[in-house]
PDB file of C-alpha atoms in Angstrom:
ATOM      1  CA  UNK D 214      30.000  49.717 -25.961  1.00  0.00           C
ATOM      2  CA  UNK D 215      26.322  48.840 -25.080  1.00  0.00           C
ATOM      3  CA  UNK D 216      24.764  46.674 -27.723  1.00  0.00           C
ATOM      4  CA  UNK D 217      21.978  48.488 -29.530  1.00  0.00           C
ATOM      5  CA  UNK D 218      19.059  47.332 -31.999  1.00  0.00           C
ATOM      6  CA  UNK D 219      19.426  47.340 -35.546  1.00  0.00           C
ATOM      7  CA  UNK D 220      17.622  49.537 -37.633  1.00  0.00           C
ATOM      8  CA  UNK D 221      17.828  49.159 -41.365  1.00  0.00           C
ATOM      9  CA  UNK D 222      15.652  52.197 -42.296  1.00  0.00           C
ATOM     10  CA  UNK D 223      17.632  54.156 -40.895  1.00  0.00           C
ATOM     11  CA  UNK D 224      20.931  52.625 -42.931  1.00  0.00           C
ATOM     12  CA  UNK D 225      19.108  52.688 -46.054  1.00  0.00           C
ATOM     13  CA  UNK D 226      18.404  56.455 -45.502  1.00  0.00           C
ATOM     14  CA  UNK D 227      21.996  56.925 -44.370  1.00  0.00           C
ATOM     15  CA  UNK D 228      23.309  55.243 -47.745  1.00  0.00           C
ATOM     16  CA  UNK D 229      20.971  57.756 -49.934  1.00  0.00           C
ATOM     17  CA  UNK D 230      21.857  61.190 -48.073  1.00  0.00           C
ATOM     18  CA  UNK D 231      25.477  60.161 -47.944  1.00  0.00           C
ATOM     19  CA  UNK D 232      24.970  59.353 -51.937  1.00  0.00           C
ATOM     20  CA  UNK D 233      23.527  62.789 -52.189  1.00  0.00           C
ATOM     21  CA  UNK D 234      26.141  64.356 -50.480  1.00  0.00           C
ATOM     22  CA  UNK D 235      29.066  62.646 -52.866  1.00  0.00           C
ATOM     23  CA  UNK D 236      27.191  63.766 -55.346  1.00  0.00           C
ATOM     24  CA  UNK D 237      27.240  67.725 -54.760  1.00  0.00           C
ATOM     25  CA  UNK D 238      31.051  67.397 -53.471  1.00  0.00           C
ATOM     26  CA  UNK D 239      31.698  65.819 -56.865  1.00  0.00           C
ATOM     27  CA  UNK D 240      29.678  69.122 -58.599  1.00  0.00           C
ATOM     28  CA  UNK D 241      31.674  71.206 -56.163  1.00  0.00           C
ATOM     29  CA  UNK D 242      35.184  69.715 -56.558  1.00  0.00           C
ATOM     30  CA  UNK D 243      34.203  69.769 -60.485  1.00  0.00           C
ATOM     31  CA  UNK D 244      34.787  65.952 -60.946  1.00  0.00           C
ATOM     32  CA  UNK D 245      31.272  66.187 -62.904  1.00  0.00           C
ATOM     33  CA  UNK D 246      28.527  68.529 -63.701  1.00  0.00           C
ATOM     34  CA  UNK D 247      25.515  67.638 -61.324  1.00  0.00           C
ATOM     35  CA  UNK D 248      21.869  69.613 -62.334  1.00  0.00           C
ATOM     36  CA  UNK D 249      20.319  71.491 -59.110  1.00  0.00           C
ATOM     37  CA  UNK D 250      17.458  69.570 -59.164  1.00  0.00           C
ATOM     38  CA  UNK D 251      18.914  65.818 -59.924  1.00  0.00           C
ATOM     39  CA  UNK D 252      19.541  64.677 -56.134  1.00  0.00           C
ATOM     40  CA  UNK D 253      16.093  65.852 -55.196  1.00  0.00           C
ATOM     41  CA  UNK D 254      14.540  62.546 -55.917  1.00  0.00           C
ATOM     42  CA  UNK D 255      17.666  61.195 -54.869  1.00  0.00           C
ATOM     43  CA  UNK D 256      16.699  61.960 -51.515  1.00  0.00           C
ATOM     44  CA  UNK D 257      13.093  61.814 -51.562  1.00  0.00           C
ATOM     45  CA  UNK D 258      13.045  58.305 -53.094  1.00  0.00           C
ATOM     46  CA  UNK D 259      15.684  56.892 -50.718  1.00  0.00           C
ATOM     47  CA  UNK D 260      13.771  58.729 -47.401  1.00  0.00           C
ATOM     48  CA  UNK D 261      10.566  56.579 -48.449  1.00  0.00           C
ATOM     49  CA  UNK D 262      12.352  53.686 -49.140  1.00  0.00           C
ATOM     50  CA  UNK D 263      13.792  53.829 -45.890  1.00  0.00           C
ATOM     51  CA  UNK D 264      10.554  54.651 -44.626  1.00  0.00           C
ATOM     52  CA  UNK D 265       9.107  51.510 -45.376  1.00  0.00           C
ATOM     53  CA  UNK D 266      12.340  49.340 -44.608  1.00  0.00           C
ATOM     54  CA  UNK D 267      11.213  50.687 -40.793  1.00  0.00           C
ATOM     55  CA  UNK D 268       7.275  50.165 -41.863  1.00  0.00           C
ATOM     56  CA  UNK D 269       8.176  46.337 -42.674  1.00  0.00           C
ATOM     57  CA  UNK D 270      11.153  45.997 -40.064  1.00  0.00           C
ATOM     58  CA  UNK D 271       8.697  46.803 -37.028  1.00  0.00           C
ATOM     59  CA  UNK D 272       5.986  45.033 -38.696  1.00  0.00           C
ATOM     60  CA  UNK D 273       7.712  42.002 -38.509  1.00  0.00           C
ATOM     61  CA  UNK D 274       9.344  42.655 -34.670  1.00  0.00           C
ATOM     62  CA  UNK D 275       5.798  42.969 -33.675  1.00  0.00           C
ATOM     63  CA  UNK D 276       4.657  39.520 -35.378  1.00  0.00           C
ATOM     64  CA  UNK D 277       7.298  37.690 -34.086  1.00  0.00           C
ATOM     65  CA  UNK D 278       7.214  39.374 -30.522  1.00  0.00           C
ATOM     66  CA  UNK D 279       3.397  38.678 -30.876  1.00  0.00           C
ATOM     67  CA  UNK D 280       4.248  34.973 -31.021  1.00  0.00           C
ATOM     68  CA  UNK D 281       6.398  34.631 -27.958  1.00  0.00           C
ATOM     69  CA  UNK D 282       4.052  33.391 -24.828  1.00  0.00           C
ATOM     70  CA  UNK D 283       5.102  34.368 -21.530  1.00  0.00           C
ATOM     71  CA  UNK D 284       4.781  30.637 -20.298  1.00  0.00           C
ATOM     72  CA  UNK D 285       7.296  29.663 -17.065  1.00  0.00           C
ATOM     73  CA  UNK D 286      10.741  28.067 -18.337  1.00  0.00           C
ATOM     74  CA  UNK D 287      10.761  24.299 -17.325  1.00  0.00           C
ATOM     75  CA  UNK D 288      12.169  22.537 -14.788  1.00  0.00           C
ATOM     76  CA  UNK D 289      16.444  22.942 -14.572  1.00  0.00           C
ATOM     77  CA  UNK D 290      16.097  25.704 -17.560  1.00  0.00           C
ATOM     78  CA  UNK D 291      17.074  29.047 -16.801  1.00  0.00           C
ATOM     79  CA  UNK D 292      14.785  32.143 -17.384  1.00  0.00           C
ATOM     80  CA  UNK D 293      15.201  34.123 -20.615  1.00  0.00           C
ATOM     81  CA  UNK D 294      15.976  37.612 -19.623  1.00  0.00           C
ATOM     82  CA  UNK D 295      13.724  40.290 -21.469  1.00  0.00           C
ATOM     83  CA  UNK D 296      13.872  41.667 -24.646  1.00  0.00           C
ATOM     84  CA  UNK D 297      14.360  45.486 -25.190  1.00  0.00           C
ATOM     85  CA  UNK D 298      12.447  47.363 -27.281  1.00  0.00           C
TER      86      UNK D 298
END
């Protein structure tokens, strides 16, 4: 399996719809009586939470790929392959 980056937005907004969607099979299966209109800000609040998890995740990939200098690697150390984006 390649290796891929993490991305906690997009876990936090994966935790909320899945939330959501427990929460109308509950209504459905009649384990409890859910309102129409109660996992509406359900999901709205958990999209812009997870909107600014990504806001604050990149914001702090870009400061600390901002820091790293692109100076050679010194003599007998091996060169540090590239970071993907």
């Amino acid at each position: 399996m390649l290796r891929h980056e993490f991305r906690p937005g997009k876990l936090v907004a994966g935790f909320f719809l899945t939330v959501a969607g427990i929460t109308y099979a509950g209504d459905a299966g009649d384990a409890w009586d859910t309102p129409w209109f109660a996992v509406i800000p359900m999901v709205v609040g958990g999209l812009c939470l997870a909107g600014v998890v990504g806001l604050l995740t990149r914001a702090i990939r870009n400061r600390r790929d901002s820091r790293r200098t692109n100076t050679p690697p010194e003599v007998g150390q091996a060169p540090q392959p590239p970071v993907p984006h």
